[in-house]
Amino acid sequence: MNSRVETALNDQVLKESFSSQFYLAMASWSENQGLNGTAKFLYTHSDEERFHMLKLIKFINERGGKAVIPSVEKPPVEFENIVNVFELLLHHELMVTESINNLVDICLQEKDYSTHNFVQWYVSEQLEEEAMARTLLDKLKLIGGDAGGIYIFDRDLEKFVPQTNEAGADQAK
Ligand code: FEO
C-alpha cells in the first residue's frame, strides 16, 4: 500500500475513533440531564463512528498496510446545554468532512484509484451526517430554549432512525 495513503487512512482511523468517544461523552451527559431520546440517538451515533473506524482498519489491513489503533484524547464531561451539544456535533462533522476531502485528494495525487473508490462511501456518509446535524440544530434553534419544545424534540429523537449508507455498510461485513 502507498505509504502516504496508509498514513492518511490511519489519521482518519484516529478521527473516527475520537468521533465515537466524543459522541459517547455527549450521550452520557444527555442521559444525566434526563434527555433519554437524545442520549439514545447519540449512543447509536457513537456506535456508527466506531463502525466507520473499523471499516478503515479492515481496509488498511486487507490491502497489505498496517492499521494503527490510536490512543484517544479524553472528550469533555460537561456541555453547556443541548444546543451546545448539537453545535459541537455539526462543527465536528464539518472537520471530518474536510479530512475526508483531504484523503480523496491524496488518493488522486498518488493515483491510488481503488482507495479513492473506497473513500467515496465516506464522502456520501458525510453528506448525510452533515445534513442530519444541520436539521437537528435548526430545530433546536427554532425551539429556542422552550422546555416544552425540548421535551418534544427529545421524545422525537427516541424514534429517530438515522439513514445508513447501506451499500457501504454491507461491504464492511
Ligand atoms: Fe464518521 Fe460522523 O464521521
mmCIF file of C-alpha atoms and ligand atoms in Angstrom:
data_model
loop_
_atom_site.group_PDB
_atom_site.id
_atom_site.type_symbol
_atom_site.label_atom_id
_atom_site.label_comp_id
_atom_site.label_asym_id
_atom_site.label_seq_id
_atom_site.Cartn_x
_atom_site.Cartn_y
_atom_site.Cartn_z
ATOM 1 C CA MET A 1 0.000 0.000 0.000
ATOM 2 C CA ASN A 2 1.219 3.509 -0.816
ATOM 3 C CA SER A 3 2.728 4.868 2.426
ATOM 4 C CA ARG A 4 1.269 8.356 2.106
ATOM 5 C CA VAL A 5 -2.208 6.890 1.601
ATOM 6 C CA GLU A 6 -1.649 4.489 4.516
ATOM 7 C CA THR A 7 -0.691 7.376 6.823
ATOM 8 C CA ALA A 8 -3.741 9.385 5.744
ATOM 9 C CA LEU A 9 -6.039 6.379 6.295
ATOM 10 C CA ASN A 10 -4.583 5.834 9.771
ATOM 11 C CA ASP A 11 -5.078 9.516 10.524
ATOM 12 C CA GLN A 12 -8.735 9.003 9.610
ATOM 13 C CA VAL A 13 -8.894 5.979 11.959
ATOM 14 C CA LEU A 14 -7.876 8.339 14.775
ATOM 15 C CA LYS A 15 -10.531 10.901 13.819
ATOM 16 C CA GLU A 16 -13.335 8.303 13.639
ATOM 17 C CA SER A 17 -12.194 6.886 16.965
ATOM 18 C CA PHE A 18 -12.323 10.314 18.592
ATOM 19 C CA SER A 19 -15.741 10.980 16.996
ATOM 20 C CA SER A 20 -17.045 7.826 18.662
ATOM 21 C CA GLN A 21 -15.693 8.871 22.077
ATOM 22 C CA PHE A 22 -16.891 12.463 21.657
ATOM 23 C CA TYR A 23 -20.463 11.374 20.873
ATOM 24 C CA LEU A 24 -20.325 8.842 23.700
ATOM 25 C CA ALA A 25 -19.486 11.710 26.099
ATOM 26 C CA MET A 26 -22.411 13.714 24.670
ATOM 27 C CA ALA A 27 -24.714 10.691 25.087
ATOM 28 C CA SER A 28 -23.684 10.187 28.690
ATOM 29 C CA TRP A 29 -24.153 13.893 29.504
ATOM 30 C CA SER A 30 -27.617 13.841 27.854
ATOM 31 C CA GLU A 31 -28.617 10.770 29.845
ATOM 32 C CA ASN A 32 -27.694 12.561 33.064
ATOM 33 C CA GLN A 33 -29.834 15.541 32.016
ATOM 34 C CA GLY A 34 -32.887 13.277 31.590
ATOM 35 C CA LEU A 35 -32.727 13.693 27.816
ATOM 36 C CA ASN A 36 -33.202 9.996 27.122
ATOM 37 C CA GLY A 37 -34.160 10.299 23.445
ATOM 38 C CA THR A 38 -31.111 12.458 22.735
ATOM 39 C CA ALA A 39 -28.927 10.016 24.675
ATOM 40 C CA LYS A 40 -30.258 7.065 22.670
ATOM 41 C CA PHE A 41 -29.608 8.917 19.407
ATOM 42 C CA LEU A 42 -26.059 9.835 20.460
ATOM 43 C CA TYR A 43 -25.197 6.344 21.755
ATOM 44 C CA THR A 44 -26.244 4.990 18.343
ATOM 45 C CA HIS A 45 -24.252 7.695 16.604
ATOM 46 C CA SER A 46 -21.194 6.812 18.669
ATOM 47 C CA ASP A 47 -21.560 3.153 17.550
ATOM 48 C CA GLU A 48 -21.746 4.297 13.930
ATOM 49 C CA GLU A 49 -18.474 6.181 14.297
ATOM 50 C CA ARG A 50 -16.863 3.056 15.712
ATOM 51 C CA PHE A 51 -18.125 1.212 12.635
ATOM 52 C CA HIS A 52 -16.544 3.904 10.420
ATOM 53 C CA MET A 53 -13.255 3.315 12.245
ATOM 54 C CA LEU A 54 -13.464 -0.491 11.930
ATOM 55 C CA LYS A 55 -14.215 -0.274 8.217
ATOM 56 C CA LEU A 56 -10.987 1.712 7.734
ATOM 57 C CA ILE A 57 -8.928 -0.669 9.889
ATOM 58 C CA LYS A 58 -10.111 -3.693 7.898
ATOM 59 C CA PHE A 59 -9.472 -1.962 4.586
ATOM 60 C CA ILE A 60 -5.911 -0.943 5.536
ATOM 61 C CA ASN A 61 -5.033 -4.469 6.706
ATOM 62 C CA GLU A 62 -6.698 -6.212 3.753
ATOM 63 C CA ARG A 63 -4.695 -4.054 1.362
ATOM 64 C CA GLY A 64 -1.359 -5.011 2.898
ATOM 65 C CA GLY A 65 -0.968 -1.956 5.124
ATOM 66 C CA LYS A 66 -0.808 -1.849 8.900
ATOM 67 C CA ALA A 67 -3.673 -0.273 10.820
ATOM 68 C CA VAL A 68 -2.593 1.650 13.902
ATOM 69 C CA ILE A 69 -5.027 1.542 16.831
ATOM 70 C CA PRO A 70 -4.765 5.010 18.382
ATOM 71 C CA SER A 71 -4.963 6.179 21.950
ATOM 72 C CA VAL A 72 -7.778 8.649 22.258
ATOM 73 C CA GLU A 73 -7.942 12.133 23.685
ATOM 74 C CA LYS A 74 -10.400 12.459 26.587
ATOM 75 C CA PRO A 75 -13.613 14.176 25.448
ATOM 76 C CA PRO A 76 -15.354 16.809 27.621
ATOM 77 C CA VAL A 77 -17.518 15.669 30.555
ATOM 78 C CA GLU A 78 -19.758 18.737 30.696
ATOM 79 C CA PHE A 79 -21.665 20.583 27.976
ATOM 80 C CA GLU A 80 -23.415 23.961 28.283
ATOM 81 C CA ASN A 81 -26.810 22.782 27.045
ATOM 82 C CA ILE A 82 -28.445 20.677 24.331
ATOM 83 C CA VAL A 83 -27.939 23.383 21.676
ATOM 84 C CA ASN A 84 -24.232 23.435 22.502
ATOM 85 C CA VAL A 85 -24.102 19.628 22.053
ATOM 86 C CA PHE A 86 -25.536 19.806 18.534
ATOM 87 C CA GLU A 87 -23.421 22.838 17.619
ATOM 88 C CA LEU A 88 -20.311 20.884 18.602
ATOM 89 C CA LEU A 89 -21.576 17.841 16.710
ATOM 90 C CA LEU A 90 -22.072 19.813 13.496
ATOM 91 C CA HIS A 91 -18.708 21.553 13.881
ATOM 92 C CA HIS A 92 -17.028 18.188 14.407
ATOM 93 C CA GLU A 93 -18.690 16.645 11.348
ATOM 94 C CA LEU A 94 -17.518 19.593 9.217
ATOM 95 C CA MET A 95 -13.958 18.923 10.392
ATOM 96 C CA VAL A 96 -14.348 15.218 9.494
ATOM 97 C CA THR A 97 -15.638 16.137 6.024
ATOM 98 C CA GLU A 98 -12.569 18.309 5.465
ATOM 99 C CA SER A 99 -10.379 15.393 6.475
ATOM 100 C CA ILE A 100 -12.187 13.004 4.092
ATOM 101 C CA ASN A 101 -11.807 15.520 1.267
ATOM 102 C CA ASN A 102 -8.098 15.691 2.021
ATOM 103 C CA LEU A 103 -7.947 11.886 1.865
ATOM 104 C CA VAL A 104 -9.618 11.960 -1.565
ATOM 105 C CA ASP A 105 -7.013 14.492 -2.734
ATOM 106 C CA ILE A 106 -4.126 12.313 -1.544
ATOM 107 C CA CYS A 107 -5.576 9.232 -3.309
ATOM 108 C CA LEU A 108 -5.743 11.174 -6.568
ATOM 109 C CA GLN A 109 -2.243 12.619 -6.167
ATOM 110 C CA GLU A 110 -0.862 9.122 -5.517
ATOM 111 C CA LYS A 111 -3.000 7.583 -8.304
ATOM 112 C CA ASP A 112 -4.458 5.088 -5.815
ATOM 113 C CA TYR A 113 -7.802 4.622 -7.532
ATOM 114 C CA SER A 114 -9.050 1.652 -5.515
ATOM 115 C CA THR A 115 -8.646 3.537 -2.214
ATOM 116 C CA HIS A 116 -10.239 6.522 -3.920
ATOM 117 C CA ASN A 117 -13.185 4.273 -4.723
ATOM 118 C CA PHE A 118 -13.339 3.012 -1.113
ATOM 119 C CA VAL A 119 -13.278 6.552 0.281
ATOM 120 C CA GLN A 120 -16.321 7.541 -1.808
ATOM 121 C CA TRP A 121 -18.500 5.724 0.758
ATOM 122 C CA TYR A 122 -17.248 8.187 3.394
ATOM 123 C CA VAL A 123 -17.905 11.120 1.058
ATOM 124 C CA SER A 124 -21.609 10.219 0.826
ATOM 125 C CA GLU A 125 -21.797 9.322 4.517
ATOM 126 C CA GLN A 126 -20.502 12.807 5.385
ATOM 127 C CA LEU A 127 -23.166 14.446 3.208
ATOM 128 C CA GLU A 128 -25.853 12.569 5.162
ATOM 129 C CA GLU A 129 -24.330 13.236 8.568
ATOM 130 C CA GLU A 130 -23.851 16.944 7.933
ATOM 131 C CA ALA A 131 -27.435 17.274 6.681
ATOM 132 C CA MET A 132 -28.762 15.446 9.754
ATOM 133 C CA ALA A 133 -26.704 17.573 12.170
ATOM 134 C CA ARG A 134 -27.886 20.793 10.460
ATOM 135 C CA THR A 135 -31.542 19.735 10.561
ATOM 136 C CA LEU A 136 -31.418 18.906 14.271
ATOM 137 C CA LEU A 137 -29.588 22.128 15.124
ATOM 138 C CA ASP A 138 -32.076 24.192 13.086
ATOM 139 C CA LYS A 139 -34.942 22.577 15.008
ATOM 140 C CA LEU A 140 -33.301 23.378 18.331
ATOM 141 C CA LYS A 141 -32.720 26.990 17.299
ATOM 142 C CA LEU A 142 -36.389 27.237 16.385
ATOM 143 C CA ILE A 143 -37.356 25.868 19.813
ATOM 144 C CA GLY A 144 -35.080 28.485 21.394
ATOM 145 C CA GLY A 145 -34.791 27.068 24.915
ATOM 146 C CA ASP A 146 -38.526 26.434 25.434
ATOM 147 C CA ALA A 147 -38.807 23.496 27.887
ATOM 148 C CA GLY A 148 -41.911 22.032 26.208
ATOM 149 C CA GLY A 149 -40.229 22.235 22.812
ATOM 150 C CA ILE A 150 -37.109 20.481 24.102
ATOM 151 C CA TYR A 151 -39.291 17.766 25.650
ATOM 152 C CA ILE A 152 -40.904 17.079 22.247
ATOM 153 C CA PHE A 153 -37.547 17.274 20.436
ATOM 154 C CA ASP A 154 -36.118 14.688 22.832
ATOM 155 C CA ARG A 155 -39.162 12.424 22.542
ATOM 156 C CA ASP A 156 -38.966 12.581 18.711
ATOM 157 C CA LEU A 157 -35.266 11.677 18.745
ATOM 158 C CA GLU A 158 -36.130 8.489 20.628
ATOM 159 C CA LYS A 159 -37.901 7.267 17.489
ATOM 160 C CA PHE A 160 -35.383 8.717 15.038
ATOM 161 C CA VAL A 161 -33.690 6.083 12.895
ATOM 162 C CA PRO A 162 -30.673 7.549 11.130
ATOM 163 C CA GLN A 163 -30.335 6.782 7.406
ATOM 164 C CA THR A 164 -27.441 4.456 6.762
ATOM 165 C CA ASN A 165 -25.329 4.164 3.698
ATOM 166 C CA GLU A 166 -26.412 0.558 3.101
ATOM 167 C CA ALA A 167 -24.118 -0.393 0.224
ATOM 168 C CA GLY A 168 -21.035 0.563 2.183
ATOM 169 C CA ALA A 169 -22.324 -0.976 5.380
ATOM 170 C CA ASP A 170 -22.655 -4.317 3.566
ATOM 171 C CA GLN A 171 -19.123 -4.061 2.195
ATOM 172 C CA ALA A 172 -17.695 -3.866 5.706
ATOM 173 C CA LYS A 173 -19.408 -7.038 6.964
HETATM 174 FE FE1 FEO B 1 -17.534 9.150 10.728
HETATM 175 FE FE2 FEO B 1 -19.526 11.309 11.542
HETATM 176 O O1 FEO B 1 -17.999 10.873 10.666
#
